[in-house]
Coordinates of N, CA and C in Angstrom, one line a residue:
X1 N -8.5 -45.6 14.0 CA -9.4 -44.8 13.1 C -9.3 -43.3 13.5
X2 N -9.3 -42.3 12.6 CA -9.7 -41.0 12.9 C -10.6 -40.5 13.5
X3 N -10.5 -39.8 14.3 CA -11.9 -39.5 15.0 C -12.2 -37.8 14.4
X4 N -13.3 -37.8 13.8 CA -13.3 -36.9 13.1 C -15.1 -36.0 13.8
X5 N -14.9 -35.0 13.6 CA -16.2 -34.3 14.0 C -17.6 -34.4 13.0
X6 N -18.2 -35.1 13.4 CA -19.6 -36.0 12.7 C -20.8 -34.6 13.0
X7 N -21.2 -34.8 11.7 CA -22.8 -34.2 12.0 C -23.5 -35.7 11.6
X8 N -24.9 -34.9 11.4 CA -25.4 -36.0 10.4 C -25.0 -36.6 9.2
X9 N -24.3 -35.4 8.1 CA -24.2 -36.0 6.7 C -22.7 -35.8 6.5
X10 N -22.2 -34.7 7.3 CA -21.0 -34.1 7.2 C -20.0 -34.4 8.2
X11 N -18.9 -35.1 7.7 CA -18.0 -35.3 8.2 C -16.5 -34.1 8.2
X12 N -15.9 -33.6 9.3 CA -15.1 -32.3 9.4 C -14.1 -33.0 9.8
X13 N -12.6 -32.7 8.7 CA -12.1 -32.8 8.9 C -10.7 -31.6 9.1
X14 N -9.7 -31.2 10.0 CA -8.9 -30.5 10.4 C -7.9 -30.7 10.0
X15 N -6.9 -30.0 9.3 CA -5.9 -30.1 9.0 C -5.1 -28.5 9.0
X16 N -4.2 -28.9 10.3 CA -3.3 -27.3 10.5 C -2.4 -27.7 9.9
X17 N -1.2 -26.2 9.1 CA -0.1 -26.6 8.9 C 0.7 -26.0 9.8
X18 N 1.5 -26.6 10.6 CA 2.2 -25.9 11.9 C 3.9 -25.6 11.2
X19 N 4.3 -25.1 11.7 CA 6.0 -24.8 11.1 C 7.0 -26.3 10.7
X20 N 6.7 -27.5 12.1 CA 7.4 -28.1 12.4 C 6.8 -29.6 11.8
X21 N 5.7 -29.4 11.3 CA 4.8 -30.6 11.6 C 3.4 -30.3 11.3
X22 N 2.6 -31.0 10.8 CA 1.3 -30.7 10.0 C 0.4 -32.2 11.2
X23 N -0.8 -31.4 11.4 CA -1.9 -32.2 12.0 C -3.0 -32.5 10.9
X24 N -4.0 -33.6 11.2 CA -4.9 -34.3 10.7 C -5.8 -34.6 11.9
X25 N -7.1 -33.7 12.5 CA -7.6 -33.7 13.7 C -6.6 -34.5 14.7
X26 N -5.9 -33.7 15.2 CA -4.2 -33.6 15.8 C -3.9 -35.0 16.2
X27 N -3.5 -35.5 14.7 CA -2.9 -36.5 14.2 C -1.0 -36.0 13.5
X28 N -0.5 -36.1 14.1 CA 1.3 -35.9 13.7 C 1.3 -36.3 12.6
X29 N 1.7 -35.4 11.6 CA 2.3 -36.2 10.4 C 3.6 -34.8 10.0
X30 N 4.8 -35.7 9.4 CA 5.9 -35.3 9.3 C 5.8 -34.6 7.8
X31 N 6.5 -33.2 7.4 CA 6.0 -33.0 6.2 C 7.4 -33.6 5.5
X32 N 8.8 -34.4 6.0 CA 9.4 -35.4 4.9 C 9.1 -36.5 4.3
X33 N 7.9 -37.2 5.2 CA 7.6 -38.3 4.7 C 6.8 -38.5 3.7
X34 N 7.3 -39.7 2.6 CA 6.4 -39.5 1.5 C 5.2 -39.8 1.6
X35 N 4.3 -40.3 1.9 CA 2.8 -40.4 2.3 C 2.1 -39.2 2.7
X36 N 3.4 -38.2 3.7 CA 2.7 -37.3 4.1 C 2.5 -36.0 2.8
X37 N 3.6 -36.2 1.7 CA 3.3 -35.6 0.6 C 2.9 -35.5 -0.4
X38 N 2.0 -37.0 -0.6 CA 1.5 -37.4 -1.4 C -0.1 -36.8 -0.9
X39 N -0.3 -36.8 0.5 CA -1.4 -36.5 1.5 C -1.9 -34.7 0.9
X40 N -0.4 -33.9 1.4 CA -0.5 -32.5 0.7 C -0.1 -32.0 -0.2
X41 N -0.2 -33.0 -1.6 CA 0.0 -32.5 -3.1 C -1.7 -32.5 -3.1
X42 N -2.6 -33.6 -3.1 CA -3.6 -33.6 -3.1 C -4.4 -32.3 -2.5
X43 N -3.8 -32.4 -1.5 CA -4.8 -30.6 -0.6 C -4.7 -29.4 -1.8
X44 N -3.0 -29.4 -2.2 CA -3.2 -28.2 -2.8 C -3.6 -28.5 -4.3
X45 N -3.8 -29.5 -4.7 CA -4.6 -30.0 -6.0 C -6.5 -29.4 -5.5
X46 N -6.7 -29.4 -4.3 CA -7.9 -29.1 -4.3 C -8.6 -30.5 -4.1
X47 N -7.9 -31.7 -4.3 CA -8.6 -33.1 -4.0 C -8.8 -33.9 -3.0
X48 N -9.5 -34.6 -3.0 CA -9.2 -35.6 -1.3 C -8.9 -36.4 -1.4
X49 N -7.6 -36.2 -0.4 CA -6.6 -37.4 0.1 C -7.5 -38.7 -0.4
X50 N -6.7 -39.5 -1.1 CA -7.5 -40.7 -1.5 C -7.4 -41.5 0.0
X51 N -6.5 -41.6 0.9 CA -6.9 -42.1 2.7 C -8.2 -41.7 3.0
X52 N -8.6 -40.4 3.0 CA -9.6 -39.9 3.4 C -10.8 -40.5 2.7
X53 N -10.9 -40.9 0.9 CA -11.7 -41.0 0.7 C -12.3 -43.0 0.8
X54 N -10.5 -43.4 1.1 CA -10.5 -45.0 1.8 C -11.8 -45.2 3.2
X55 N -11.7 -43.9 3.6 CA -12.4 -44.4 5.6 C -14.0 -43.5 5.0
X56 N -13.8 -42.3 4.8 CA -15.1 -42.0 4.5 C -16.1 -41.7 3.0
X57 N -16.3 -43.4 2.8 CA -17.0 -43.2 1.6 C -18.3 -42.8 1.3
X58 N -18.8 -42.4 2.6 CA -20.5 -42.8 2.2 C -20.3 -41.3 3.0
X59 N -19.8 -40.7 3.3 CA -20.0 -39.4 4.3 C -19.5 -38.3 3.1
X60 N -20.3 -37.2 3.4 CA -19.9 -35.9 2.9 C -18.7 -35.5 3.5
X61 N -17.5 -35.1 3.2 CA -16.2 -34.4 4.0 C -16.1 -32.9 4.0
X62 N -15.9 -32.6 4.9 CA -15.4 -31.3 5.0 C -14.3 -31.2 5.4
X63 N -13.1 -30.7 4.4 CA -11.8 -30.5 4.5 C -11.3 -28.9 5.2
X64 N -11.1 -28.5 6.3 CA -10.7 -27.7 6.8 C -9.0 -27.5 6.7
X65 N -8.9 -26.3 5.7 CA -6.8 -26.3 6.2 C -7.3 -25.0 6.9
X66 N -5.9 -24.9 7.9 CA -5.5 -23.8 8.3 C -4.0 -23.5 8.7
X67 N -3.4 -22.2 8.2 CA -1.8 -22.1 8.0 C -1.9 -21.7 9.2
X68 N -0.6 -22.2 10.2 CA -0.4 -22.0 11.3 C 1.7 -21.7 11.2
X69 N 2.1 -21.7 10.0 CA 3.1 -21.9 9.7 C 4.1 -20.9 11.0
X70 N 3.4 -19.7 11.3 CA 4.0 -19.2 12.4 C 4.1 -19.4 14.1
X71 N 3.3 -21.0 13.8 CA 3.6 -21.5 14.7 C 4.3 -23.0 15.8
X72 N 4.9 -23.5 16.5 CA 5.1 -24.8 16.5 C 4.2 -25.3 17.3
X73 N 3.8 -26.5 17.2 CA 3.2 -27.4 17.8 C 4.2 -28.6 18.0
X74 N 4.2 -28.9 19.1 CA 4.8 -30.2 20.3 C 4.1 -31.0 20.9
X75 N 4.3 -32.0 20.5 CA 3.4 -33.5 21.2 C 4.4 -33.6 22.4
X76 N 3.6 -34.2 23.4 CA 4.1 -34.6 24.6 C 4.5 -36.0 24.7
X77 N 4.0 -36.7 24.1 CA 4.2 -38.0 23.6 C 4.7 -38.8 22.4
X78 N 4.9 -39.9 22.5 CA 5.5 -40.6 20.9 C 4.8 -40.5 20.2
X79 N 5.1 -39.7 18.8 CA 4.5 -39.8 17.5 C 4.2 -41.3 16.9
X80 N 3.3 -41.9 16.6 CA 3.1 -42.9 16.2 C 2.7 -42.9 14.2
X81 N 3.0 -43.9 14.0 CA 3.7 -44.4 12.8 C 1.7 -43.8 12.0
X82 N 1.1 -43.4 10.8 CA 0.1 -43.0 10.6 C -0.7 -44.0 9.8
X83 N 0.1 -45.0 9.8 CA -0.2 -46.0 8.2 C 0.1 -47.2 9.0
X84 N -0.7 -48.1 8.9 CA -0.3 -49.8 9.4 C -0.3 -50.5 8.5
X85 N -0.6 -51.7 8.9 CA -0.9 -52.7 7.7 C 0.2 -53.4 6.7
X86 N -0.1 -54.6 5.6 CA 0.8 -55.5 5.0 C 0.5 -55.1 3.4
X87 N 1.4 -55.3 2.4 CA 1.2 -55.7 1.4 C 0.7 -54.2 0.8
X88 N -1.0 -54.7 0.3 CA -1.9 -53.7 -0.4 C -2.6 -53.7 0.0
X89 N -2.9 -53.7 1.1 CA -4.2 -53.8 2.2 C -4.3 -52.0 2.2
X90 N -5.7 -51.7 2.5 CA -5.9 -50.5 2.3 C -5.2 -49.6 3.1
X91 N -4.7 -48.3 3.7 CA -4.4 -47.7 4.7 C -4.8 -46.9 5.6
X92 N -4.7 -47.0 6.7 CA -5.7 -46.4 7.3 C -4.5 -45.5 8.4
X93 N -6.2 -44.5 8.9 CA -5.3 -43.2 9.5 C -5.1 -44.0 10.9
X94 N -4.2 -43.8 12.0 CA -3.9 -44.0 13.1 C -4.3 -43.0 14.0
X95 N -5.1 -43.0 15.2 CA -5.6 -41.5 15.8 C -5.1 -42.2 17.3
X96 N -4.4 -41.5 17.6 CA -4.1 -41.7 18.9 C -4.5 -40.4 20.1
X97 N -4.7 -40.6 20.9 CA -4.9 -39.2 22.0 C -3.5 -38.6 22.7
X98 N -3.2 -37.5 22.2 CA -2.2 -36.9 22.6 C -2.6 -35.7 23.4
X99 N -1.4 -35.5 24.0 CA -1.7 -33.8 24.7 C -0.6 -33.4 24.2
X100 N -1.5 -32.0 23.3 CA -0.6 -31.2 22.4 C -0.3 -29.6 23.1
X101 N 0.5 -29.6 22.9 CA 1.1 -28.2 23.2 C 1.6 -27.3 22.6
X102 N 0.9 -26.2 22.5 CA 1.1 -25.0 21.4 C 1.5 -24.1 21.9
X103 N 2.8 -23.4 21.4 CA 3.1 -22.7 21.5 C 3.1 -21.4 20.5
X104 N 2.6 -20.3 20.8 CA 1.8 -19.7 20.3 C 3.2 -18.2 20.3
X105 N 3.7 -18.0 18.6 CA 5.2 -17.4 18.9 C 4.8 -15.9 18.7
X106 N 3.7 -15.7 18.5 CA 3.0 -14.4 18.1 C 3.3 -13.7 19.7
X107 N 2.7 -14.1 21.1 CA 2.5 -13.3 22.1 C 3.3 -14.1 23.0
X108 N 4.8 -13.6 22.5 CA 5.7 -14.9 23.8 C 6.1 -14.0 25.1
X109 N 5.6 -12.3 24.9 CA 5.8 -11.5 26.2 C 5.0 -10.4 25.8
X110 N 5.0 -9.2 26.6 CA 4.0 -8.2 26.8 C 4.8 -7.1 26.0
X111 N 5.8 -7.1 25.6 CA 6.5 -5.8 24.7 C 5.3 -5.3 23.7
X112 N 4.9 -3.8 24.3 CA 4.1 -3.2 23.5 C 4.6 -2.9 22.1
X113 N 3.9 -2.9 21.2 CA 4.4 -2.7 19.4 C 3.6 -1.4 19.2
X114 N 3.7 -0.6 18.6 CA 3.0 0.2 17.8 C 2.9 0.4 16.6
X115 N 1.6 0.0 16.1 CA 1.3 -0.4 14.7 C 2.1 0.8 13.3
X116 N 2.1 1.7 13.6 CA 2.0 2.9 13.3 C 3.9 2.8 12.7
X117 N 4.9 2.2 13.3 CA 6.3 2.4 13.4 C 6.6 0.5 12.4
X118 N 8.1 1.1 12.2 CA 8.4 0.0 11.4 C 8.5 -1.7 12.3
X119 N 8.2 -2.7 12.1 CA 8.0 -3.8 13.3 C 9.2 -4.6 12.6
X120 N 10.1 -5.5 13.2 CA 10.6 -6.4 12.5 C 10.8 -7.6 13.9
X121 N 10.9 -8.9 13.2 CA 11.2 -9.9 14.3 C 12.6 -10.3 14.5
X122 N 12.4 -11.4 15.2 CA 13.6 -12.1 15.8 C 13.1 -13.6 15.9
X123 N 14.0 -14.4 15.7 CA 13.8 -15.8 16.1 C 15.0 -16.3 17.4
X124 N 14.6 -16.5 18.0 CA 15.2 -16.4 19.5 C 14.9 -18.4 19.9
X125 N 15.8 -18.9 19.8 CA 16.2 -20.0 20.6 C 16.6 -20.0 22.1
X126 N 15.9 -21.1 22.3 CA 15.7 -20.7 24.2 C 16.7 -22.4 24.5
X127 N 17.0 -22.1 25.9 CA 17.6 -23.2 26.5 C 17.3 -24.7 26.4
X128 N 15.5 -24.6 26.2 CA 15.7 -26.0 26.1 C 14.9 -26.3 25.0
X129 N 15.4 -25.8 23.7 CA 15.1 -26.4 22.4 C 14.5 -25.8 21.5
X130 N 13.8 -25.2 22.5 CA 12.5 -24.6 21.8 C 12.9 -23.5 20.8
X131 N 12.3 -22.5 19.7 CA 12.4 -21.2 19.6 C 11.2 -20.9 19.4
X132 N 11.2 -19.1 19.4 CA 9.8 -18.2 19.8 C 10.6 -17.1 18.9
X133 N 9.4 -16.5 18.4 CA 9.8 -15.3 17.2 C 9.4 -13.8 18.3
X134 N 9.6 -13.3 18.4 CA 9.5 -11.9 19.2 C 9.7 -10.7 18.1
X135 N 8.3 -9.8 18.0 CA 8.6 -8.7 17.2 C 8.6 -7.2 18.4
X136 N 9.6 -6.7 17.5 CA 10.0 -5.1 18.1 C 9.7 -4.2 17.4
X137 N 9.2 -3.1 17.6 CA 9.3 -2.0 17.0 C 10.8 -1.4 17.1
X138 N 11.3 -1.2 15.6 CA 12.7 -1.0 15.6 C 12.8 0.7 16.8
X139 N 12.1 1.1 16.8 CA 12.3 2.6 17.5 C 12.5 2.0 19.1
X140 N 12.5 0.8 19.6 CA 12.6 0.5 21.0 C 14.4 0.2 21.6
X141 N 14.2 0.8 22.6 CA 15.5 0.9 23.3 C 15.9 0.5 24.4
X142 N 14.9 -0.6 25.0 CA 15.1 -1.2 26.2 C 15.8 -2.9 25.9
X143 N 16.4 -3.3 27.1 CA 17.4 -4.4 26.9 C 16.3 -5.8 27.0
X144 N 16.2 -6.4 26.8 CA 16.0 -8.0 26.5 C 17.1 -9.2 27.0
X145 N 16.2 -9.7 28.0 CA 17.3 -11.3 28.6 C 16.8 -12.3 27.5
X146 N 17.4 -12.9 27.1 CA 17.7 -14.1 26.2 C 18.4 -15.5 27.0
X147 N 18.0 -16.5 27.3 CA 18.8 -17.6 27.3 C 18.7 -18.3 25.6
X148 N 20.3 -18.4 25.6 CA 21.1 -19.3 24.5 C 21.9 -20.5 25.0
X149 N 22.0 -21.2 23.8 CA 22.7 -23.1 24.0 C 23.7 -22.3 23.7
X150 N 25.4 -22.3 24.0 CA 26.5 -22.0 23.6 C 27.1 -23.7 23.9
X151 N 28.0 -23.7 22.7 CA 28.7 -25.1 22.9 C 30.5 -25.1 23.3
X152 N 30.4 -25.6 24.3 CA 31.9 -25.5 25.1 C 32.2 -26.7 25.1
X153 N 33.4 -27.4 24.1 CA 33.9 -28.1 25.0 C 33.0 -29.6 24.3
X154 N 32.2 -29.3 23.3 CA 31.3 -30.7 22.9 C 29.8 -30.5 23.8
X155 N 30.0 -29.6 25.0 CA 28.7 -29.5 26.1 C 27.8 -28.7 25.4
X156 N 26.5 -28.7 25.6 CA 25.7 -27.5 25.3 C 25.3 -26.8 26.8
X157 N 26.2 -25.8 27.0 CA 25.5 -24.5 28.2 C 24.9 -23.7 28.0
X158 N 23.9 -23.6 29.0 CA 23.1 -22.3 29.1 C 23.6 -21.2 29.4
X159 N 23.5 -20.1 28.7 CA 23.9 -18.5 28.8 C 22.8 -17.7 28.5
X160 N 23.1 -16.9 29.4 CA 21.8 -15.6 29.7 C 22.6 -14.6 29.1
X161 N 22.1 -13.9 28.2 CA 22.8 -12.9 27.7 C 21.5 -11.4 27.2
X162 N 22.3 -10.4 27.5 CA 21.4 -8.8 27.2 C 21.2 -8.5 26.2
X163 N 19.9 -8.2 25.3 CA 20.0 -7.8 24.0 C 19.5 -6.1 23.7
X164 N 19.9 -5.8 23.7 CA 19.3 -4.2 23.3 C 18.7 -4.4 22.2
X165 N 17.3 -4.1 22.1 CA 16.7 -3.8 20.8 C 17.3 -3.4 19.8
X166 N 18.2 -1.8 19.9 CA 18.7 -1.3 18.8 C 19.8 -2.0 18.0
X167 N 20.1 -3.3 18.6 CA 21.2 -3.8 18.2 C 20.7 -4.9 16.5
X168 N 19.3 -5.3 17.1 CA 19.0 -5.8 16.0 C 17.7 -4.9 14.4
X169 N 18.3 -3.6 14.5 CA 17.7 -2.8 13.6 C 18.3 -3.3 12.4
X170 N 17.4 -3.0 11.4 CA 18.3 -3.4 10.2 C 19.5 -2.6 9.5
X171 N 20.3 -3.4 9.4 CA 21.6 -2.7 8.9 C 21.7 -2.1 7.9
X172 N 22.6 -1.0 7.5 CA 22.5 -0.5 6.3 C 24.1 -0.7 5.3
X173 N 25.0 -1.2 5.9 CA 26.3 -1.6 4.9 C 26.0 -2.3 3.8
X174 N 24.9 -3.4 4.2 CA 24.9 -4.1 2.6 C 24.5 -2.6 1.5
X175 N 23.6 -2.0 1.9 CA 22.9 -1.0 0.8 C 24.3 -0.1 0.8
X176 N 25.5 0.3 1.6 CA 26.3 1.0 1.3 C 27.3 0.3 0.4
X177 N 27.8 -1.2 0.8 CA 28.7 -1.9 0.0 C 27.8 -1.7 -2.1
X178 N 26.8 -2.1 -1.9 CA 26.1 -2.1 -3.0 C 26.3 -0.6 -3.6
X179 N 26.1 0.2 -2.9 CA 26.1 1.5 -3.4 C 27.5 2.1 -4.0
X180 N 28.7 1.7 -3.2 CA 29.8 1.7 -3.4 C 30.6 0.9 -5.0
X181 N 29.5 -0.3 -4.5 CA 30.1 -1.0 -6.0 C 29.7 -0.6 -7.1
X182 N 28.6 0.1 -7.1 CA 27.8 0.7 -8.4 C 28.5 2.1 -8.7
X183 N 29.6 2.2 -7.7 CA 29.9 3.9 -8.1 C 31.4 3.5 -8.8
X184 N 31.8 2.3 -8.4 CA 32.9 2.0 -9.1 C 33.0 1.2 -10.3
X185 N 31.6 0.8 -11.0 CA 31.6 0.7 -12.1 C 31.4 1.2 -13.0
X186 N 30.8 3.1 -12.5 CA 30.8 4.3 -13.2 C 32.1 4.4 -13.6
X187 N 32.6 4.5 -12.6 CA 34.1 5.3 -12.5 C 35.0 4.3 -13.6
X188 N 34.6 2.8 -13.4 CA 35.7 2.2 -14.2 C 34.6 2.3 -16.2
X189 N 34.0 2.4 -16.3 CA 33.4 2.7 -17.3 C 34.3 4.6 -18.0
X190 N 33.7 4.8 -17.4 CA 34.4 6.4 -17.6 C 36.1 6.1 -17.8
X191 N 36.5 5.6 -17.0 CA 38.4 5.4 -17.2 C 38.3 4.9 -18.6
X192 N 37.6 3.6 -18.9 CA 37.9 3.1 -20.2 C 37.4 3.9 -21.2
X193 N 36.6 4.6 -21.4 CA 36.7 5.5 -22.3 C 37.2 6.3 -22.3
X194 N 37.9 6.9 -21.4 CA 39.1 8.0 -21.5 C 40.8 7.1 -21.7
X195 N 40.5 6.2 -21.1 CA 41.5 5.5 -21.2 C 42.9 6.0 -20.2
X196 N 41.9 6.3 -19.3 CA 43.2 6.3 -17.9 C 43.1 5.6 -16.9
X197 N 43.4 5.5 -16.0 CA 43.6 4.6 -14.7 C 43.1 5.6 -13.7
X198 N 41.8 4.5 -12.8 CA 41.4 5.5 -11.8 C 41.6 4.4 -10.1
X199 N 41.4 5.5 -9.3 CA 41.5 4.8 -7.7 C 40.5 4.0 -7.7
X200 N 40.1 2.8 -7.2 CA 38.7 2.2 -6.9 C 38.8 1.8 -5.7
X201 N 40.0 1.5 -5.0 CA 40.1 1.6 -3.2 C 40.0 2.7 -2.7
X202 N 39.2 2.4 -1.4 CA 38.6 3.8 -0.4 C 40.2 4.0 -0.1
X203 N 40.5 5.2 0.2 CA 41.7 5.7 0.6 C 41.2 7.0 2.0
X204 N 42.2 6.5 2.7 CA 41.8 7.0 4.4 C 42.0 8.3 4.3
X205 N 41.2 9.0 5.1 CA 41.2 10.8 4.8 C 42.6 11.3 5.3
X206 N 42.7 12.1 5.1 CA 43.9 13.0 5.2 C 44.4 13.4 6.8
X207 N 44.9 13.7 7.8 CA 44.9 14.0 9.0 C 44.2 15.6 8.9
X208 N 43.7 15.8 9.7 CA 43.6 17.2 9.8 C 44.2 18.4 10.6
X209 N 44.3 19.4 9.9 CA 45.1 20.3 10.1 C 45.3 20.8 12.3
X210 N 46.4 21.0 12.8 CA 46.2 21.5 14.1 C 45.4 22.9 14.1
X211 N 44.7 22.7 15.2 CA 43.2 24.4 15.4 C 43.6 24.4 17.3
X212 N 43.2 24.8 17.5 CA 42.7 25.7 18.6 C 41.8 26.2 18.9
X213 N 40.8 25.1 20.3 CA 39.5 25.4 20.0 C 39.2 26.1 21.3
X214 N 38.6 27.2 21.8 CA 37.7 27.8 23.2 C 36.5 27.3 23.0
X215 N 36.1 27.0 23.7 CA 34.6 27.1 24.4 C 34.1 27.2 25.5
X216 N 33.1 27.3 26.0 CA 32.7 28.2 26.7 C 31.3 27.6 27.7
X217 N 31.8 25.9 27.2 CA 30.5 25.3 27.7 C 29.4 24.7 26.9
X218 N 29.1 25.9 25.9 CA 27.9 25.5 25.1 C 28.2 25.8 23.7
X219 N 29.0 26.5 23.4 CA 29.5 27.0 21.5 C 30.7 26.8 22.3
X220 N 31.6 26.4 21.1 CA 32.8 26.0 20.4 C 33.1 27.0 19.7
X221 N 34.8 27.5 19.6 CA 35.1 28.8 18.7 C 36.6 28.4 18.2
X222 N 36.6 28.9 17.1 CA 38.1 28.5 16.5 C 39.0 29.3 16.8
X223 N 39.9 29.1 17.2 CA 41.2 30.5 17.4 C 41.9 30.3 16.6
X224 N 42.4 31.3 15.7 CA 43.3 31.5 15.2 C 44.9 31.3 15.8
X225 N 45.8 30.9 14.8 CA 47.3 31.2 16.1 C 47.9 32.2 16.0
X226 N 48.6 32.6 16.9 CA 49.4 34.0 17.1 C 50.5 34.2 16.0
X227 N 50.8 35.1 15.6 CA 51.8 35.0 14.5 C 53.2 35.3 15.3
X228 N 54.4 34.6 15.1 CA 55.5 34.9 15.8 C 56.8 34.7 14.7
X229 N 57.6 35.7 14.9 CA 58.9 35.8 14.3 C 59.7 35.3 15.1
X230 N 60.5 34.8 14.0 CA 62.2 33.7 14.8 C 62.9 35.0 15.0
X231 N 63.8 35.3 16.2 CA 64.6 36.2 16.8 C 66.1 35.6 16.2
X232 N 67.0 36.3 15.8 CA 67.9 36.2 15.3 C 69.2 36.1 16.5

């Protein structure tokens, strides 16, 4: 049976949605299986689970969701099956006592953030299975140890590897490739109505000319070259 939090008239029931797996007063239910989506069409219809309304008919319910979606939750134990029974016999919820363990991907280290600056995350896979989301403030410049699964060979090994913050800022070539492509269908627009043929491959700059540079330490100066006549 569910063991659900009783008042007198009102019955509470819990329902987190975790990233990996959805609880029912931390009851495992898988969000592929179809029972379990028949379970949360009904939530987001606003209705109650007809299971729920199988066990408590005479009680007032109080349906509690809460989106946890940024987080995983891990049973320490075997998930057991949520539904028993033969035939058309009614269904009933299975409550077993587990020790659950949350992992909580919001505070997985002490990296100060400043609200104030642009934040972006990371999803970071660890050695033994797990992953944890880590946010940076893109303006940070200090290194980060990471253990990763690398596969060698069919094995999965553990590798410690250095991340510099700045390495995962957001890139800007997509917005350049894009930008590039939109300038070349100016340019091919314009040919066709003129009706000539234009370059649309980048073409590598020119070498630059030989100079002669002094400096002096701190400024840089162009020298001119000496002018010289061929001696006959």
């Amino acid at each position: 049976m569910l063991v659900p939090h009783r008042t007198e008239k009102t019955v509470d029931v819990s329902i987190k949605l975790w990233e990996n797996e959805f609880t029912v007063n931390d009851d495992f239910r898988s969000y592929s299986e179809g029972a379990s989506q028949q379970f949360l069409n009904s939530i987001r219809k606003g209705e109650l689970p007809s299971e729920v309304q199988g066990i408590f008919d005479k009680e007032e319910v109080d349906v509690k969701v809460e989106d946890k979606k940024t987080e995983v939750c891990i049973s320490t134990k075997p998930v057991f099956q949520p539904f028993s029974g033969q035939g058309s016999t009614t269904p009933k919820m299975v409550s077993k006592a587990k020790s659950i363990e949350v992992e909580n991907k919001k505070n997985v280290s002490a990296i100060p953030l400043n609200n104030l600056e642009p934040i972006t995350s990371e999803q970071i896979w660890l050695a033994n299975g797990k992953t944890i989301v880590q946010k940076f403030n893109t303006s940070h410049r200090n290194a980060v140890g990471i253990v990763v699964n690398k596969q060698v060979k069919g094995k999965i090994l553990a590798k410690r590897i250095n991340v510099r913050i700045e390495h995962i800022k957001h890139f800007k070539s997509r917005n350049g490739f894009l930008k590039h492509m939109k300038e070349n269908d100016q340019k091919k627009k314009e040919a066709k109505e003129k009706g000539t043929w234009v370059q649309l491959k980048r073409q590598p700059a020119p070498p630059r000319e030989a100079h002669l540079v002094r400096t002096n330490g701190k400024e840089s100066e162009l020298l001119k070259p000496i002018l010289y006549e061929f001696m006959a």
